[in-house]
Amino acid sequence: MTILTAIFLLCYILIPGGGGVFQWYRWFRWRRRFYGSLLFPLWSPGKPLTGREWRFLGTVDSLVRDHYLWVRCNGLLVWVDLSRVLLHLLPGVEEDRLGGMEVLHAEDVHHLPSGASVYLAGRVREENGKIVLDPQSQPVLVLYSVPLHNLVHSVISSARSVNEFWNPLTLPFMGVGMLLLLLFGSVSIQTHYLEGLLSLTAAFLPVSVFFPPAVFGYYLHRKLWKMGKKALVTYEQATLPWKACRRRPEEGTSWEVGDRRYRMREEGASFVLEVREVETGAADPLLHGYTTPPYTRPSRMWWKGWGLLLLAALSLVLSVVIEGTLILMGVDYLMGG
């Protein structure tokens, strides 16, 4: 029974679950970094480059030897070493698309279209006559094709996993677990009938959700999970003006951070964020006009999202338990137990 329990826990729950937690945390940390980069001033010609972190809106100029990228920003060329900086590719789809952002490593980048839009944030330095993006400043590099005014909304919805449990570790370890449980059950069922029966039943659990009646619970699980994820996306979109600007809603609707002035304007059930430079009055191209989704209380969306995810998980577990019971009865009948 110890071997059966260990295989079941490791291959079906702990390793896929651990991979899911890692994947969730990776996207969570990257989104926080992206939100933080929205506070950086937007670079324009005439401003000093070194000594602080900047945001750049530019285009792909050229790709050199597969992993060196030149980004052109208002006449400035920034050298990016893709072997040390991750490139995030935002799909050119509607802004409410859930998931879909790709992370490209240097070995995955072989061609980038010249003129493609780039969002770049981080610290730069001069090195051998070039302006180089400092990889130690945890830079943000996004290649996008959505309209600029939709970029922030699209990043919030796309920079996440649709279902963290289905990660690169899930299928391999579930497959290994199925084979081990089948082998263990086939060997032990003659001498330890109960252990063998449970092992054979557990071996078929991963595929049991594709057969009735569990398939209906699996469909409900996917529906609830997607609804929960969208609720959490709505929560982040609604609270972004305060998360990105390090400010609580009750602290007022007008404030200054650095060289920019922020103002929240209420429009019906939504808020519109206005961001302008203090000196010039120029509007921020990314944040000015950002509109939150209609809502009453953001905390309700948070609770709704996590509640739906919990219900989705429970529906899947219940479906597997019911199907597992049927499999157990079927195997027991076939073995003449």
Short mmCIF file of C-alpha atoms in Angstrom, two decimals:
data_model
loop_
_atom_site.label_atom_id
_atom_site.label_comp_id
_atom_site.label_asym_id
_atom_site.label_seq_id
_atom_site.Cartn_x
_atom_site.Cartn_y
_atom_site.Cartn_z
CA MET A 1 0.00 0.00 0.00
CA THR A 2 2.94 2.33 0.67
CA ILE A 3 4.26 1.95 -2.88
CA LEU A 4 0.79 2.52 -4.32
CA THR A 5 0.28 5.66 -2.25
CA ALA A 6 3.73 7.03 -3.10
CA ILE A 7 3.28 6.54 -6.85
CA PHE A 8 -0.21 8.05 -6.76
CA LEU A 9 0.81 11.11 -4.75
CA LEU A 10 4.04 11.80 -6.63
CA CYS A 11 2.92 11.24 -10.21
CA TYR A 12 -0.68 12.42 -10.01
CA ILE A 13 -0.65 15.21 -7.42
CA LEU A 14 2.65 16.47 -6.00
CA ILE A 15 4.82 16.77 -9.13
CA PRO A 16 2.11 18.15 -11.49
CA GLY A 17 0.84 20.35 -8.65
CA GLY A 18 4.34 21.62 -7.90
CA GLY A 19 4.83 22.43 -11.57
CA GLY A 20 1.52 24.29 -11.52
CA VAL A 21 2.53 26.36 -8.49
CA PHE A 22 5.84 27.23 -10.15
CA GLN A 23 4.08 28.23 -13.37
CA TRP A 24 1.53 30.36 -11.50
CA TYR A 25 4.26 32.09 -9.49
CA ARG A 26 6.37 32.77 -12.60
CA TRP A 27 3.51 34.59 -14.32
CA PHE A 28 2.46 36.31 -11.10
CA ARG A 29 5.97 37.68 -10.56
CA TRP A 30 6.30 38.77 -14.19
CA ARG A 31 2.97 40.64 -14.12
CA ARG A 32 4.09 42.45 -10.97
CA ARG A 33 7.28 43.41 -12.74
CA PHE A 34 5.27 44.68 -15.71
CA TYR A 35 3.01 46.72 -13.42
CA GLY A 36 6.08 48.18 -11.75
CA SER A 37 7.55 49.15 -15.11
CA LEU A 38 4.50 51.31 -15.82
CA LEU A 39 5.83 53.72 -13.19
CA PHE A 40 9.06 54.26 -15.13
CA PRO A 41 9.19 57.50 -17.09
CA LEU A 42 8.85 57.23 -20.85
CA TRP A 43 12.11 58.02 -22.59
CA SER A 44 12.19 60.66 -25.29
CA PRO A 45 15.09 62.34 -27.12
CA GLY A 46 16.96 64.80 -24.95
CA LYS A 47 16.48 62.93 -21.69
CA PRO A 48 19.55 61.38 -20.01
CA LEU A 49 19.70 57.62 -20.48
CA THR A 50 21.85 56.37 -17.63
CA GLY A 51 21.19 56.45 -13.92
CA ARG A 52 17.54 55.37 -13.88
CA GLU A 53 15.05 52.93 -15.35
CA TRP A 54 13.09 53.91 -18.44
CA ARG A 55 10.23 52.73 -20.58
CA PHE A 56 10.75 52.58 -24.34
CA LEU A 57 8.17 52.21 -27.08
CA GLY A 58 9.94 51.10 -30.21
CA THR A 59 10.14 48.66 -33.07
CA VAL A 60 12.33 45.75 -34.08
CA ASP A 61 15.24 47.01 -36.16
CA SER A 62 17.16 43.79 -36.76
CA LEU A 63 18.09 40.43 -35.27
CA VAL A 64 21.80 39.64 -35.24
CA ARG A 65 23.10 36.06 -34.95
CA ASP A 66 19.69 34.86 -33.71
CA HIS A 67 19.96 36.20 -30.17
CA TYR A 68 21.09 39.83 -30.39
CA LEU A 69 18.23 42.23 -30.98
CA TRP A 70 18.38 45.85 -32.05
CA VAL A 71 15.34 47.86 -30.91
CA ARG A 72 14.77 51.31 -32.41
CA CYS A 73 13.14 53.83 -30.05
CA ASN A 74 12.70 57.41 -31.29
CA GLY A 75 15.95 57.28 -33.23
CA LEU A 76 17.81 55.48 -30.44
CA LEU A 77 19.10 51.94 -31.00
CA VAL A 78 19.06 49.68 -27.93
CA TRP A 79 21.08 46.44 -27.97
CA VAL A 80 19.32 43.50 -26.27
CA ASP A 81 21.01 40.18 -25.54
CA LEU A 82 18.17 37.65 -25.81
CA SER A 83 20.32 34.98 -24.17
CA ARG A 84 19.98 36.97 -20.93
CA VAL A 85 16.62 38.69 -21.42
CA LEU A 86 13.37 36.79 -21.98
CA LEU A 87 11.20 37.90 -24.88
CA HIS A 88 7.46 37.78 -24.24
CA LEU A 89 5.30 37.51 -27.34
CA LEU A 90 1.79 38.94 -27.01
CA PRO A 91 -0.65 37.43 -29.51
CA GLY A 92 -2.51 39.85 -31.72
CA VAL A 93 -5.97 38.90 -30.51
CA GLU A 94 -8.85 40.49 -28.70
CA GLU A 95 -7.91 41.95 -25.33
CA ASP A 96 -10.10 39.59 -23.29
CA ARG A 97 -8.27 36.48 -24.52
CA LEU A 98 -7.32 34.32 -21.54
CA GLY A 99 -3.72 33.14 -21.65
CA GLY A 100 -1.79 33.00 -24.89
CA MET A 101 1.37 34.99 -24.15
CA GLU A 102 4.48 33.07 -25.17
CA VAL A 103 7.89 33.18 -23.51
CA LEU A 104 10.69 32.91 -26.05
CA HIS A 105 14.22 31.95 -25.11
CA ALA A 106 17.18 32.81 -27.31
CA GLU A 107 17.22 29.36 -28.93
CA ASP A 108 13.55 29.80 -29.91
CA VAL A 109 14.10 33.09 -31.73
CA HIS A 110 15.19 32.68 -35.35
CA HIS A 111 13.33 35.49 -37.05
CA LEU A 112 11.54 38.64 -35.93
CA PRO A 113 9.69 40.86 -38.40
CA SER A 114 11.37 44.20 -38.89
CA GLY A 115 9.15 47.01 -37.66
CA ALA A 116 7.24 44.89 -35.14
CA SER A 117 6.15 46.89 -32.09
CA VAL A 118 8.18 46.48 -28.90
CA TYR A 119 7.59 47.51 -25.30
CA LEU A 120 10.86 47.71 -23.41
CA ALA A 121 11.43 48.70 -19.78
CA GLY A 122 14.56 48.62 -17.68
CA ARG A 123 17.94 50.24 -17.16
CA VAL A 124 20.32 50.84 -20.04
CA ARG A 125 24.05 51.54 -20.07
CA GLU A 126 26.71 52.52 -22.57
CA GLU A 127 29.04 49.70 -23.52
CA ASN A 128 31.59 49.75 -26.36
CA GLY A 129 29.78 52.62 -28.02
CA LYS A 130 26.39 50.88 -27.86
CA ILE A 131 23.33 51.51 -25.71
CA VAL A 132 22.83 48.13 -24.02
CA LEU A 133 19.85 46.93 -22.01
CA ASP A 134 21.11 45.86 -18.58
CA PRO A 135 19.87 42.28 -17.95
CA GLN A 136 20.50 42.67 -14.21
CA SER A 137 17.77 45.31 -13.96
CA GLN A 138 15.08 42.63 -14.54
CA PRO A 139 13.93 44.24 -17.78
CA VAL A 140 10.56 43.74 -19.43
CA LEU A 141 10.57 43.00 -23.16
CA VAL A 142 7.25 42.48 -24.96
CA LEU A 143 6.68 42.07 -28.68
CA TYR A 144 3.07 42.98 -29.46
CA SER A 145 0.70 43.62 -32.34
CA VAL A 146 -2.40 44.83 -30.50
CA PRO A 147 -3.27 48.55 -30.54
CA LEU A 148 -1.19 50.48 -28.03
CA HIS A 149 -4.22 51.57 -25.99
CA ASN A 150 -5.14 47.88 -25.50
CA LEU A 151 -1.64 46.73 -24.54
CA VAL A 152 -2.09 46.83 -20.75
CA HIS A 153 -5.48 45.09 -20.83
CA SER A 154 -4.08 42.43 -23.16
CA VAL A 155 -1.04 41.78 -20.98
CA ILE A 156 -3.19 41.32 -17.87
CA SER A 157 -5.37 38.70 -19.55
CA SER A 158 -2.68 36.97 -21.63
CA ALA A 159 0.25 36.81 -19.17
CA ARG A 160 -1.06 33.81 -17.25
CA SER A 161 -1.76 30.12 -17.66
CA VAL A 162 -5.25 29.00 -18.58
CA ASN A 163 -4.86 26.00 -16.25
CA GLU A 164 -1.68 25.73 -14.21
CA PHE A 165 -2.17 22.04 -13.43
CA TRP A 166 -1.69 21.21 -17.13
CA ASN A 167 1.98 22.12 -17.32
CA PRO A 168 5.02 20.47 -18.96
CA LEU A 169 5.35 18.06 -16.01
CA THR A 170 1.75 16.83 -15.98
CA LEU A 171 1.54 14.49 -18.98
CA PRO A 172 4.99 12.84 -18.62
CA PHE A 173 4.58 12.06 -14.93
CA MET A 174 0.97 10.99 -15.27
CA GLY A 175 2.05 8.64 -18.04
CA VAL A 176 4.84 7.24 -15.88
CA GLY A 177 2.41 6.90 -12.98
CA MET A 178 -0.10 5.01 -15.11
CA LEU A 179 2.56 2.54 -16.30
CA LEU A 180 3.94 1.99 -12.80
CA LEU A 181 0.48 1.48 -11.33
CA LEU A 182 -0.47 -0.93 -14.10
CA LEU A 183 2.73 -2.90 -13.55
CA PHE A 184 2.36 -2.88 -9.77
CA GLY A 185 -1.30 -3.87 -9.97
CA SER A 186 -0.69 -6.69 -12.43
CA VAL A 187 2.06 -8.16 -10.26
CA SER A 188 0.41 -7.77 -6.87
CA ILE A 189 -3.22 -8.62 -7.63
CA GLN A 190 -2.58 -12.35 -7.31
CA THR A 191 -1.06 -12.10 -3.84
CA HIS A 192 -2.51 -8.84 -2.48
CA TYR A 193 -5.87 -8.55 -4.16
CA LEU A 194 -7.01 -5.26 -2.61
CA GLU A 195 -3.74 -3.45 -3.35
CA GLY A 196 -3.69 -4.75 -6.90
CA LEU A 197 -7.32 -3.78 -7.43
CA LEU A 198 -6.75 -0.26 -6.15
CA SER A 199 -3.58 0.07 -8.21
CA LEU A 200 -5.30 -0.95 -11.45
CA THR A 201 -8.16 1.41 -10.68
CA ALA A 202 -5.79 4.31 -10.00
CA ALA A 203 -3.94 3.62 -13.25
CA PHE A 204 -7.03 4.47 -15.29
CA LEU A 205 -8.04 7.59 -13.34
CA PRO A 206 -6.28 10.15 -15.60
CA VAL A 207 -8.24 8.99 -18.66
CA SER A 208 -11.47 8.35 -16.77
CA VAL A 209 -12.56 12.00 -17.12
CA PHE A 210 -13.06 11.48 -20.86
CA PHE A 211 -15.78 8.86 -20.35
CA PRO A 212 -19.29 9.24 -18.97
CA PRO A 213 -20.39 10.09 -16.39
CA ALA A 214 -17.11 11.84 -15.45
CA VAL A 215 -16.93 13.66 -18.78
CA PHE A 216 -19.89 15.82 -17.75
CA GLY A 217 -18.12 16.81 -14.55
CA TYR A 218 -14.96 17.51 -16.54
CA TYR A 219 -16.90 19.81 -18.86
CA LEU A 220 -18.35 21.60 -15.81
CA HIS A 221 -14.84 21.84 -14.35
CA ARG A 222 -13.49 23.54 -17.48
CA LYS A 223 -16.44 25.92 -17.62
CA LEU A 224 -16.13 26.95 -13.96
CA TRP A 225 -12.34 27.20 -14.18
CA LYS A 226 -12.51 29.55 -17.16
CA MET A 227 -15.15 31.69 -15.43
CA GLY A 228 -12.98 31.88 -12.31
CA LYS A 229 -9.92 32.88 -14.30
CA LYS A 230 -11.84 35.59 -16.12
CA ALA A 231 -13.14 36.93 -12.81
CA LEU A 232 -9.55 37.22 -11.53
CA VAL A 233 -8.54 38.96 -14.77
CA THR A 234 -11.38 41.44 -14.27
CA TYR A 235 -10.21 41.99 -10.69
CA GLU A 236 -6.65 42.78 -11.82
CA GLN A 237 -7.87 45.04 -14.60
CA ALA A 238 -10.12 46.89 -12.16
CA THR A 239 -7.39 47.39 -9.56
CA LEU A 240 -4.45 48.03 -11.90
CA PRO A 241 -4.51 51.84 -11.56
CA TRP A 242 -3.82 51.48 -7.86
CA LYS A 243 -1.49 48.49 -8.12
CA ALA A 244 0.65 50.05 -10.82
CA CYS A 245 0.67 53.45 -9.12
CA ARG A 246 1.26 52.15 -5.58
CA ARG A 247 -1.84 53.84 -4.23
CA ARG A 248 -5.06 52.85 -2.51
CA PRO A 249 -8.43 53.97 -3.93
CA GLU A 250 -9.43 55.68 -0.68
CA GLU A 251 -6.33 57.89 -0.74
CA GLY A 252 -7.87 60.22 -3.30
CA THR A 253 -8.39 60.47 -7.02
CA SER A 254 -5.51 62.81 -7.90
CA TRP A 255 -1.84 62.41 -7.01
CA GLU A 256 1.70 62.74 -8.33
CA VAL A 257 4.43 60.11 -8.64
CA GLY A 258 7.80 61.36 -9.83
CA ASP A 259 7.34 63.59 -12.86
CA ARG A 260 3.78 62.48 -13.64
CA ARG A 261 0.36 63.46 -12.39
CA TYR A 262 -2.36 60.82 -12.03
CA ARG A 263 -6.08 61.41 -11.88
CA MET A 264 -8.99 58.98 -11.66
CA ARG A 265 -12.21 60.08 -13.32
CA GLU A 266 -15.44 58.21 -12.69
CA GLU A 267 -17.58 57.27 -15.68
CA GLY A 268 -20.65 55.30 -14.70
CA ALA A 269 -19.54 52.06 -13.06
CA SER A 270 -15.98 52.41 -14.41
CA PHE A 271 -12.98 54.62 -13.72
CA VAL A 272 -10.81 56.30 -16.34
CA LEU A 273 -7.17 56.93 -15.52
CA GLU A 274 -5.53 60.13 -16.74
CA VAL A 275 -1.73 60.29 -16.66
CA ARG A 276 0.22 63.34 -17.79
CA GLU A 277 3.73 64.68 -17.34
CA VAL A 278 3.82 67.47 -14.78
CA GLU A 279 6.04 69.80 -16.82
CA THR A 280 4.77 69.33 -20.36
CA GLY A 281 1.25 68.01 -19.79
CA ALA A 282 1.90 65.26 -22.36
CA ALA A 283 -0.38 62.24 -21.97
CA ASP A 284 1.16 58.86 -21.21
CA PRO A 285 0.49 56.69 -24.30
CA LEU A 286 0.05 53.49 -22.27
CA LEU A 287 -1.89 54.54 -19.18
CA HIS A 288 -3.75 57.69 -20.18
CA GLY A 289 -7.33 56.73 -20.89
CA TYR A 290 -7.03 53.30 -19.25
CA THR A 291 -10.58 52.27 -18.35
CA THR A 292 -11.38 49.78 -15.63
CA PRO A 293 -14.11 47.19 -16.23
CA PRO A 294 -17.51 48.03 -14.69
CA TYR A 295 -17.69 46.69 -11.15
CA THR A 296 -19.11 47.40 -7.72
CA ARG A 297 -16.40 46.08 -5.42
CA PRO A 298 -13.12 44.62 -6.69
CA SER A 299 -12.90 42.35 -3.65
CA ARG A 300 -16.09 40.62 -4.78
CA MET A 301 -14.46 39.72 -8.09
CA TRP A 302 -11.47 38.29 -6.20
CA TRP A 303 -13.66 36.12 -3.99
CA LYS A 304 -15.82 35.15 -6.96
CA GLY A 305 -12.76 34.12 -8.97
CA TRP A 306 -11.20 31.94 -6.29
CA GLY A 307 -14.60 30.53 -5.32
CA LEU A 308 -15.24 29.43 -8.89
CA LEU A 309 -11.77 27.87 -9.11
CA LEU A 310 -12.48 25.93 -5.91
CA LEU A 311 -15.83 24.73 -7.27
CA ALA A 312 -14.12 23.72 -10.50
CA ALA A 313 -11.55 21.66 -8.60
CA LEU A 314 -14.25 20.02 -6.48
CA SER A 315 -16.31 19.12 -9.55
CA LEU A 316 -13.27 17.45 -11.13
CA VAL A 317 -12.42 15.53 -7.95
CA LEU A 318 -16.02 14.39 -7.53
CA SER A 319 -16.16 13.24 -11.15
CA VAL A 320 -12.94 11.26 -10.77
CA VAL A 321 -14.17 9.67 -7.53
CA ILE A 322 -17.43 8.58 -9.15
CA GLU A 323 -15.69 7.26 -12.25
CA GLY A 324 -13.03 5.60 -10.10
CA THR A 325 -15.70 3.78 -8.13
CA LEU A 326 -17.23 2.48 -11.36
CA ILE A 327 -13.80 1.39 -12.62
CA LEU A 328 -13.12 -0.35 -9.31
CA MET A 329 -16.38 -2.26 -9.56
CA GLY A 330 -15.68 -3.16 -13.18
CA VAL A 331 -12.14 -4.41 -12.54
CA ASP A 332 -13.35 -6.36 -9.51
CA TYR A 333 -16.05 -7.99 -11.63
CA LEU A 334 -13.62 -8.89 -14.42
CA MET A 335 -11.16 -10.38 -11.96
CA GLY A 336 -13.93 -12.46 -10.45
CA GLY A 337 -13.59 -10.83 -7.03
#
